[in-house]
Every structure is written in C-alpha cells, then in structure tokens.
CSV table of C-alpha atoms in Angstrom, one decimal:
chain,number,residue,atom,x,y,z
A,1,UNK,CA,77.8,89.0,88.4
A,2,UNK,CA,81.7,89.9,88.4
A,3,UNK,CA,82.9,93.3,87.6
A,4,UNK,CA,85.6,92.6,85.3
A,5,UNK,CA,88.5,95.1,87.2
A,6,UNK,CA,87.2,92.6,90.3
A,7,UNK,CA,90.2,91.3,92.2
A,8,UNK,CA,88.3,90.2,95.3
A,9,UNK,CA,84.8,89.7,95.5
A,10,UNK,CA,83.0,89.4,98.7
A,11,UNK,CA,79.0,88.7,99.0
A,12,UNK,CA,76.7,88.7,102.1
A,13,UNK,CA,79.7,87.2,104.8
A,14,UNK,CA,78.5,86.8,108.1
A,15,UNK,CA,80.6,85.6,111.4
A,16,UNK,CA,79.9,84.6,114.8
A,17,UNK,CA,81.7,83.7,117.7
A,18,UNK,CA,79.3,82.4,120.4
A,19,UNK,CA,76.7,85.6,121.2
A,20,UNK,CA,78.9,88.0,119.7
A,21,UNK,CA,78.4,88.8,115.7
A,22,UNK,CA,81.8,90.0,114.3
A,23,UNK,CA,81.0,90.3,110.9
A,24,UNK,CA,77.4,91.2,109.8
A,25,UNK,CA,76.2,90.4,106.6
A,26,UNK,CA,78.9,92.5,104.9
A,27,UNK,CA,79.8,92.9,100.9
A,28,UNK,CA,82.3,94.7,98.6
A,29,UNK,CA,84.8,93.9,95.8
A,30,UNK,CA,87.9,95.3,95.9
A,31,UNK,CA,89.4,96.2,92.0
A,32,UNK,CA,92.7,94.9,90.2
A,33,UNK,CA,95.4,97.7,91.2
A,34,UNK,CA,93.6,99.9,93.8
A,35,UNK,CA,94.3,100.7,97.9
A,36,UNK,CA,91.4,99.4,99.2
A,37,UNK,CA,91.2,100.4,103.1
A,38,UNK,CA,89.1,98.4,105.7
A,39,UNK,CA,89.1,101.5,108.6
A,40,UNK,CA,87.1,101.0,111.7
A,41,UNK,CA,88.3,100.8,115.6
A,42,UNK,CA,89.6,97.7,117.1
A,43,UNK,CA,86.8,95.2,117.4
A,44,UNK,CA,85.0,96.7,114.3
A,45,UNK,CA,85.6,93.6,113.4
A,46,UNK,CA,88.8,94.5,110.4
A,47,UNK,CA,90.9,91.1,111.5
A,48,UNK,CA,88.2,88.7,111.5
A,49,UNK,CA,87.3,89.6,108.0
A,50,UNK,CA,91.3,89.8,107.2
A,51,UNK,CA,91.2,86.0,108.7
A,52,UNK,CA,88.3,84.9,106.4
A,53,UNK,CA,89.8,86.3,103.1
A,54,UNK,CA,93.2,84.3,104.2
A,55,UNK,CA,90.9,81.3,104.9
A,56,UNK,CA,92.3,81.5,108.1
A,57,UNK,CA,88.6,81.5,109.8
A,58,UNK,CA,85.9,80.1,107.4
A,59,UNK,CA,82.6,82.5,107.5
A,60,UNK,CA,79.6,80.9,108.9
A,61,UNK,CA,77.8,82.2,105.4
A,62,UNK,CA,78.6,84.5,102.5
A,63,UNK,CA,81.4,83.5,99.4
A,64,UNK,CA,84.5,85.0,99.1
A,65,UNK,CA,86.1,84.5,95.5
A,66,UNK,CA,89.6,86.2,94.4
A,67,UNK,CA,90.1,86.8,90.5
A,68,UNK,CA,93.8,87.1,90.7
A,69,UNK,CA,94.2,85.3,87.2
A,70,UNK,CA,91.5,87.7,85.4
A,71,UNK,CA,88.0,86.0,85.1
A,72,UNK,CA,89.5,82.5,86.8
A,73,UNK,CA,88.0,82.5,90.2
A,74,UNK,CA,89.2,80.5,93.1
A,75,UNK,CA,88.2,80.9,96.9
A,76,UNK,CA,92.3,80.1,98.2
A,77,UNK,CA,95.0,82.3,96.3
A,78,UNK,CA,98.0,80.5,95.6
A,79,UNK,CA,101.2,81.6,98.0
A,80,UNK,CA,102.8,83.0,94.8
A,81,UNK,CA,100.4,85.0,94.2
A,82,UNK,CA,99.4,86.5,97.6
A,83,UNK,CA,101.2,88.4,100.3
A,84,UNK,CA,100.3,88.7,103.8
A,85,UNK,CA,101.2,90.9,106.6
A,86,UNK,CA,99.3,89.5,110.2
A,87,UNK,CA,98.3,92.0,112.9
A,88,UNK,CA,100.2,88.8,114.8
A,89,UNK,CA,103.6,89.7,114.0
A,90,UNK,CA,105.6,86.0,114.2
A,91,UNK,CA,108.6,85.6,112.2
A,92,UNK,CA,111.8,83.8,113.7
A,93,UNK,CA,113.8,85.2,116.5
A,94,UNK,CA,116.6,83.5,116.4
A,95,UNK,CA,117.7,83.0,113.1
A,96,UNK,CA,119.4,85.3,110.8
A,97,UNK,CA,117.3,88.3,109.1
A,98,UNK,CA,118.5,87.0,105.7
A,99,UNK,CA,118.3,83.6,106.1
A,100,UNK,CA,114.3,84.3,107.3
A,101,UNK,CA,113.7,86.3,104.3
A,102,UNK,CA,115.0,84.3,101.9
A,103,UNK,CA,113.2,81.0,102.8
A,104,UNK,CA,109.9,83.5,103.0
A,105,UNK,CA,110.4,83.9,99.3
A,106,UNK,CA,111.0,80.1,98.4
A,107,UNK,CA,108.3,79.6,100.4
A,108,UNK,CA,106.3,81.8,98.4
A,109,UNK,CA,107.8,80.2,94.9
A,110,UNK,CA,110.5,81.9,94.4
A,111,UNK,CA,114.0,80.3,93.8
A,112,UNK,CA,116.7,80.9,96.3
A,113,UNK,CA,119.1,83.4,94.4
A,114,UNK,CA,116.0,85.7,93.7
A,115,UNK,CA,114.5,85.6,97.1
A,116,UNK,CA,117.7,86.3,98.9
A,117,UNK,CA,118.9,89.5,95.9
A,118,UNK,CA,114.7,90.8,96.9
A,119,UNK,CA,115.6,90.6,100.6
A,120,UNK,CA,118.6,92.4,100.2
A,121,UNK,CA,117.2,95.1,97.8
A,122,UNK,CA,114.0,95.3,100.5
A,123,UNK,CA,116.6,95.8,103.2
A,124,UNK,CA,118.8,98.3,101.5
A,125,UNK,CA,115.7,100.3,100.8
A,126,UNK,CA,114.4,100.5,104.4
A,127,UNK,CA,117.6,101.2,105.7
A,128,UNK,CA,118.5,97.4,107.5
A,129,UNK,CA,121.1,96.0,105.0
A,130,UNK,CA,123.9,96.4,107.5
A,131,UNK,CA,121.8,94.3,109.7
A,132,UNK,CA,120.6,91.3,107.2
A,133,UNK,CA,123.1,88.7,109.3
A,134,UNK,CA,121.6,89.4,112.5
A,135,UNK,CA,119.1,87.9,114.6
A,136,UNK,CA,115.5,89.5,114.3
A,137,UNK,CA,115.5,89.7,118.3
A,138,UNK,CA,118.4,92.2,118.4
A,139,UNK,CA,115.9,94.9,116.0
A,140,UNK,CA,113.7,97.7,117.6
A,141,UNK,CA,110.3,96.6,117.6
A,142,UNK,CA,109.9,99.2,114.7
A,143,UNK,CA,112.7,97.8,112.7
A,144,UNK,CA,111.3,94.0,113.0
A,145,UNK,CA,108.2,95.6,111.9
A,146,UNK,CA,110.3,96.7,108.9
A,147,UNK,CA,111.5,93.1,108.1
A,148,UNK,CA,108.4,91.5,108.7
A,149,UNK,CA,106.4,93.6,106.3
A,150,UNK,CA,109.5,92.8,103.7
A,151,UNK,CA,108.8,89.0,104.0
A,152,UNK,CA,105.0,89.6,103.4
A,153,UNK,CA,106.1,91.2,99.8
A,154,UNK,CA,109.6,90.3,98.7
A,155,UNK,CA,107.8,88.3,96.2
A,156,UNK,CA,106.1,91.0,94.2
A,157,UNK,CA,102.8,89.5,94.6
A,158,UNK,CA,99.6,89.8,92.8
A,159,UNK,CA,97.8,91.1,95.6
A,160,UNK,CA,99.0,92.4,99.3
A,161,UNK,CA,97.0,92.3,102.6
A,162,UNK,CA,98.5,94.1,105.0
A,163,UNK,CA,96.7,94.2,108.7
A,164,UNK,CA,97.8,96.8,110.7
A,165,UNK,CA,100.9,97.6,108.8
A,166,UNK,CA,101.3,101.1,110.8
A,167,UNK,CA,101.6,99.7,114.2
A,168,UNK,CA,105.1,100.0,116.1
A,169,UNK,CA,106.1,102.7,114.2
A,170,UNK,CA,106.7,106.4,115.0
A,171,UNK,CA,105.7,109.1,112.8
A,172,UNK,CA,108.2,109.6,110.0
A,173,UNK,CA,108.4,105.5,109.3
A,174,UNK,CA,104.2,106.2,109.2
A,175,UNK,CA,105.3,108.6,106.5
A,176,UNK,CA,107.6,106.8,104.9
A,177,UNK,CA,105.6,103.6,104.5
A,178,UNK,CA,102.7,105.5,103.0
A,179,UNK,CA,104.7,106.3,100.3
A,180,UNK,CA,105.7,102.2,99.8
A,181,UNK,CA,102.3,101.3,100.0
A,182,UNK,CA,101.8,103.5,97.0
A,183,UNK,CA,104.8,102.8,95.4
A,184,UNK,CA,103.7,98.7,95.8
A,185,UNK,CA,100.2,100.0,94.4
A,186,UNK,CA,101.7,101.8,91.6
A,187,UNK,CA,104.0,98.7,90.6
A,188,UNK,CA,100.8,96.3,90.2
A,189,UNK,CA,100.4,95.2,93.5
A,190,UNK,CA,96.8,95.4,94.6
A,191,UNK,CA,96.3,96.2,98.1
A,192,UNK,CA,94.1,96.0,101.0
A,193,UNK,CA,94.9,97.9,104.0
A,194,UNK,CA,93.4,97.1,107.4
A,195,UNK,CA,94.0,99.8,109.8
A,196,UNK,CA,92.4,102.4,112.4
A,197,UNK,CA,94.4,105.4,111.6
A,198,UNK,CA,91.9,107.0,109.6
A,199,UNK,CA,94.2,110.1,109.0
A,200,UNK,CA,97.0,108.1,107.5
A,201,UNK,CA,94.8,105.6,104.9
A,202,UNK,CA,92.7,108.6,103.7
A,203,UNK,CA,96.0,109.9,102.2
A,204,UNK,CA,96.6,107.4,100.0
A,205,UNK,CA,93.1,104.9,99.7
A,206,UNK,CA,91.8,105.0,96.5
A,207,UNK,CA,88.2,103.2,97.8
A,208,UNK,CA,87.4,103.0,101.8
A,209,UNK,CA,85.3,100.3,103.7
A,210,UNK,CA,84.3,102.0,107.2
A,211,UNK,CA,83.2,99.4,109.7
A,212,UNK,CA,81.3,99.2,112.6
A,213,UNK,CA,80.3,96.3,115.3
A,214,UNK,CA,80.9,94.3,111.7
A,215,UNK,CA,78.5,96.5,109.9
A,216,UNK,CA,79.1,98.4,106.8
A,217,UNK,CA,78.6,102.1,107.7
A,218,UNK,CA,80.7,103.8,104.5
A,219,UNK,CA,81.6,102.8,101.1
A,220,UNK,CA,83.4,104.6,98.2
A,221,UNK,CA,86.1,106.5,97.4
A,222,UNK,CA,86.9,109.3,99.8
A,223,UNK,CA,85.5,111.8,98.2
A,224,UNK,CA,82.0,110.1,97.4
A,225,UNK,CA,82.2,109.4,101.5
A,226,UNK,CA,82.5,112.6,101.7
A,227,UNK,CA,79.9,114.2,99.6
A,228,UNK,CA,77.6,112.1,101.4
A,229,UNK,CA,78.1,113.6,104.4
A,230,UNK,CA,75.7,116.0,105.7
A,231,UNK,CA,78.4,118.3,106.9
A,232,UNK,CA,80.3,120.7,104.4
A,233,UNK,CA,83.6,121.8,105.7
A,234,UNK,CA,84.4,123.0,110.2
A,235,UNK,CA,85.3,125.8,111.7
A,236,UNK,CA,87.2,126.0,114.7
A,237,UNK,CA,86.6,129.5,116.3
A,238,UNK,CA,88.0,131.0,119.8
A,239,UNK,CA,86.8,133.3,121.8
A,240,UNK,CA,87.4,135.4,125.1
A,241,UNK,CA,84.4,132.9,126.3
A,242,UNK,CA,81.8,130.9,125.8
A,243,UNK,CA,78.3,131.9,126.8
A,244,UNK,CA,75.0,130.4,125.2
A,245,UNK,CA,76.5,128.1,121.6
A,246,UNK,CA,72.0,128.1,120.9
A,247,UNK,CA,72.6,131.7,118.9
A,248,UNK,CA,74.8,129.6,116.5
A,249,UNK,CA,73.1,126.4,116.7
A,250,UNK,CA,69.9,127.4,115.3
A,251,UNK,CA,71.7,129.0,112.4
A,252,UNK,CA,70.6,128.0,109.2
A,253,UNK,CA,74.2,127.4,108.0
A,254,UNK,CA,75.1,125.3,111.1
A,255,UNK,CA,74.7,121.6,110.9
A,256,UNK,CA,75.5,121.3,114.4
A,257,UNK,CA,77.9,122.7,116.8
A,258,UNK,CA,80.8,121.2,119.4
A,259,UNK,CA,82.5,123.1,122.5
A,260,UNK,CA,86.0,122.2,122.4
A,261,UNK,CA,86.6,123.9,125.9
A,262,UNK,CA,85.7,126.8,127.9
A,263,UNK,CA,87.7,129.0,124.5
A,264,UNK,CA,86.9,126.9,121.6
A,265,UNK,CA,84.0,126.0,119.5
A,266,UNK,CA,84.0,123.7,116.4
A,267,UNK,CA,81.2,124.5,114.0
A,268,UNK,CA,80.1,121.3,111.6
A,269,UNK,CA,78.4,123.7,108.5
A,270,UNK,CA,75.9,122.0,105.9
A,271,UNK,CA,76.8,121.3,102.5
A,272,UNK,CA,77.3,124.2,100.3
A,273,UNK,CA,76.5,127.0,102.9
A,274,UNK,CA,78.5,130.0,102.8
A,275,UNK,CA,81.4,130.7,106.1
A,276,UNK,CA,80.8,134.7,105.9
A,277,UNK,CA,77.3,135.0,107.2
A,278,UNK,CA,77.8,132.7,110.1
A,279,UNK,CA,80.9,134.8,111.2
A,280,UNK,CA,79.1,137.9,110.9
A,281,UNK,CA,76.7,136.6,113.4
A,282,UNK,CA,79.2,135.7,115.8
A,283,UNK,CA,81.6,138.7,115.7
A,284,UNK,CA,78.6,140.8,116.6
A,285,UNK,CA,77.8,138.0,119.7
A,286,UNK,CA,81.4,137.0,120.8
A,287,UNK,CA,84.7,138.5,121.4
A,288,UNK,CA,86.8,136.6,118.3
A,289,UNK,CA,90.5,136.0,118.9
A,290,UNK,CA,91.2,133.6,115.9
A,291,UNK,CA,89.1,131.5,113.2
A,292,UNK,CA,90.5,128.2,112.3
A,293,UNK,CA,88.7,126.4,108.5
A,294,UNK,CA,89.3,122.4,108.3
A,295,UNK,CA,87.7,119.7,105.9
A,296,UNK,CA,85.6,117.3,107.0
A,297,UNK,CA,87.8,114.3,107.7
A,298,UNK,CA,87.3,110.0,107.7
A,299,UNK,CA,87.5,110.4,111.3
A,300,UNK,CA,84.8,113.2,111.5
A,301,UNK,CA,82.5,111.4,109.2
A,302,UNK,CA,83.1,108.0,111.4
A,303,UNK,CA,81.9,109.9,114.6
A,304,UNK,CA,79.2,111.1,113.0
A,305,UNK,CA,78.0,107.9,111.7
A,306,UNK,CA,78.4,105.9,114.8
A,307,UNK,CA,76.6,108.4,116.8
A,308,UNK,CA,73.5,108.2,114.1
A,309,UNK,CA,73.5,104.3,114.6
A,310,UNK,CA,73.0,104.8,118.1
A,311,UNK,CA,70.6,106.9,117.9
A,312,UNK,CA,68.6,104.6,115.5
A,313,UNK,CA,69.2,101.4,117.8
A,314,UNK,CA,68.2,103.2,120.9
A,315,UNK,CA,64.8,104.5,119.1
C-alpha cells in the first residue's frame, strides 16, 4: 500500500547480468521533497538501479511506480516532469553552450524563450554566463560538468536524479553544489542522489540507502543509521608507542579497537559508555601525547557493515 508523501516507490527489484546479480531483491520509497541518497562503492550496484528507475534497463522482477502527480501512479515519468543527470556525461561538443541548453529545456516541455532566460539564469549563477556562446569542448572538465548538470534541471522539475553529480569537481565546487542540491530540495524539487562520497551526502541527505554487492545494508535517516550502530562515538589517541592494544580491547567500554600506525590508535566505544574511564586506563598504561574525539561517520558504519557480511557469508 502507498504511503501518501510517496514519490517513488520501489518493491522487491532484482537484476542480473549473466552470473553476476547487480541488484538483489531490493525495496524503498523515496518521499515527495526529500534528499534521498543511494551511497555504496562503485559496483554496489547505484547505476544499475539509477538505469531501472529511468527505464533505461528494465528489472528482471520487482515494480517501480513514481507518484509525481500525488496518488496517480505511472511506471515512466513524463520528461517535463523528471530531470536526469547520467554518470555518462554526453551532451554536444560542438555546438554552442546556449544553444544546447536551450533545446534541453524544449526538449523537456518548455517553450523556447523560457528555456533559453533558465539557461542563462543557471549559467549566471555557476559562474559560466560569459561563456554561454561557446562550445562545450573549450570548458574544463569541471565546468562542462557544471553545464551538464544545468541541462538535467533548467526545467524545474518535479523530481531530480542525479548520478554521480560530484565527480570532476575539486573541493570548493563539492561545496558549493551541496548547497544547490539543497537549495533544488528546498524549492520543491525532490531528489535522489547516487554517489560514493559518503562524507559529502551525509551533510545534506535527509534519508540514506547504503548498498552493497546490490544488497540493502542501511536504511533511514542518518541519525536512525546511526543509532543502530553498535559503536557510540571514536577516539583517536597517540602515544610515544604502541605495545600490547589487548589491555584496551577487553575494556568493557571498548567496542573494538584499530592501530592507525606504529603512534596511533582509533578506539570504536559502545553506545552510551562513558570516554573518562577508558582514558584513565590508558594514561596509567601508555605515554599520551594527544586525544583526538570523532562521531561515528556513514563511512565508519559502511566498513563495519561490510566486514559483518563477510563474516556471515564466510560462516
């Protein structure tokens, strides 16, 4: 039965190409004006399941049904409605930047004069108006980026994929475009982000599929992730050296422990267990030079995770 903030919902998928099982009966809805972030390493299987909700690739079984229009469901969004940015980047070379854009919006239903005043606007705001009469193959590979990802939403659509939209750039654009995503989001756009920089999407995801070999191995906002985790906040402690790590591994605080390096030790605590104790102990043990506290991150929980599966397959 549909949720009624449903924008996307997606039941028991499965894909296979030849041996190899991409996606693995895998299910989640994504809701009407979120960030919804599919996170997972490359060949978790993010694209193939970006492919299959642009009907790109049809699943072998599962439905996918979009709700753009409220409680009217239909499996293939109309081009109006949806805007798509390809890990593929493929626009035209050769043509003017503004002459591309614009036909992407009347592609997308919209009529000349308005696509061509959204391209410029797009391109004043990421800093490539000066450029809009020249050809995409004079841009950086960062900048084409840029105007690639403006052709994908220049139409203001109802609901925005966006594979891989932080690749090619350096660190401030990384910055700067979380801040349009969430400016898109906050404008009405829903949006699904497909992307392995964990650290980035956490920032601004309001819910968060982690994937695996095609598996589901998180879901939930950050925070319920989170709390799920068996780990509480890390410590990073260094010391003169390391001998022995069992004296803090067998602490009852300690859900497990990591040497960084022949200095450094990371120390995963359990939920709700107090920092002092455990320091205590290892000032009176080690030679303490400084004491680093972190949260538990996406990426942290992601290691953990995979490292459980393995476990659990190799039983």
């Amino acid at each position: 039965m549909k949720n009624s903030d449903e924008i996307l919902k997606v039941d028991s998928i499965r894909k296979q190409f030849g041996k190899i099982t991409a996606v693995n009966n895998l299910s989640f809805s994504i809701n009407r004006g979120e960030i919804f972030a599919l996170l997972g390493p490359n060949g978790a299987g993010k694209t193939t399941i970006v492919r299959m909700l642009m009907d790109i690739i049809k699943p072998d079984e599962g439905i996918i049904e979009f709700y753009l229009n409220e409680n009217k469901n239909s499996r293939i969004p109309l081009a109006s409605e949806l805007g798509y940015l390809p890990e593929e980047r493929g626009l035209y070379q050769e043509i003017p930047i503004i002459k591309t854009l614009t036909f992407m919006g009347v592609i997308r239903g919209m009529i000349k004069k308005q696509a061509e005043k959204s391209a410029e606007e797009w391109l004043e705001k990421l800093e490539l108006y000066e450029r809009k009469n020249e050809k995409l193959s004079t841009l950086s590979k960062g900048n084409q980026q840029k105007v690639q990802f403006i052709s994908s939403v220049l139409h203001n659509p109802s609901f925005a994929v966006l594979d891989e939209p932080f690749a090619g750039f350096d660190p401030i654009n990384q910055e700067a475009f979380l801040m349009i995503i969430k400016e898109l989001r906050d404008k009405g756009t829903t949006i699904l982000l497909s992307a392995h920089q964990m650290h980035l999407v956490e920032r601004i995801a309001d819910r968060v599929l982690l994937l695996n070999n095609g598996k589901k191995i998180a879901y939930g906002t950050v925070d319920e992730i989170k709390k799920d985790f068996s780990s509480g906040e890390k410590i990073i402690i260094n010391v003169e050296s390391i001998p022995d790590l069992s004296l803090l591994q067998n602490d009852d605080a300690v859900e497990k422990v990591e040497s960084i390096n022949d200095t450094e030790v990371k120390i995963f605590l359990k939920q709700n267990k107090s920092l002092s104790g455990l320091l205590n102990k290892a000032a009176s043990n080690y030679t303490i030079t400084s004491v680093e506290t972190e949260h538990i991150s996406l990426h942290d929980i992601f290691i953990e995770r995979i490292s459980k599966d393995k476990g659990e397959s190799n039983a």
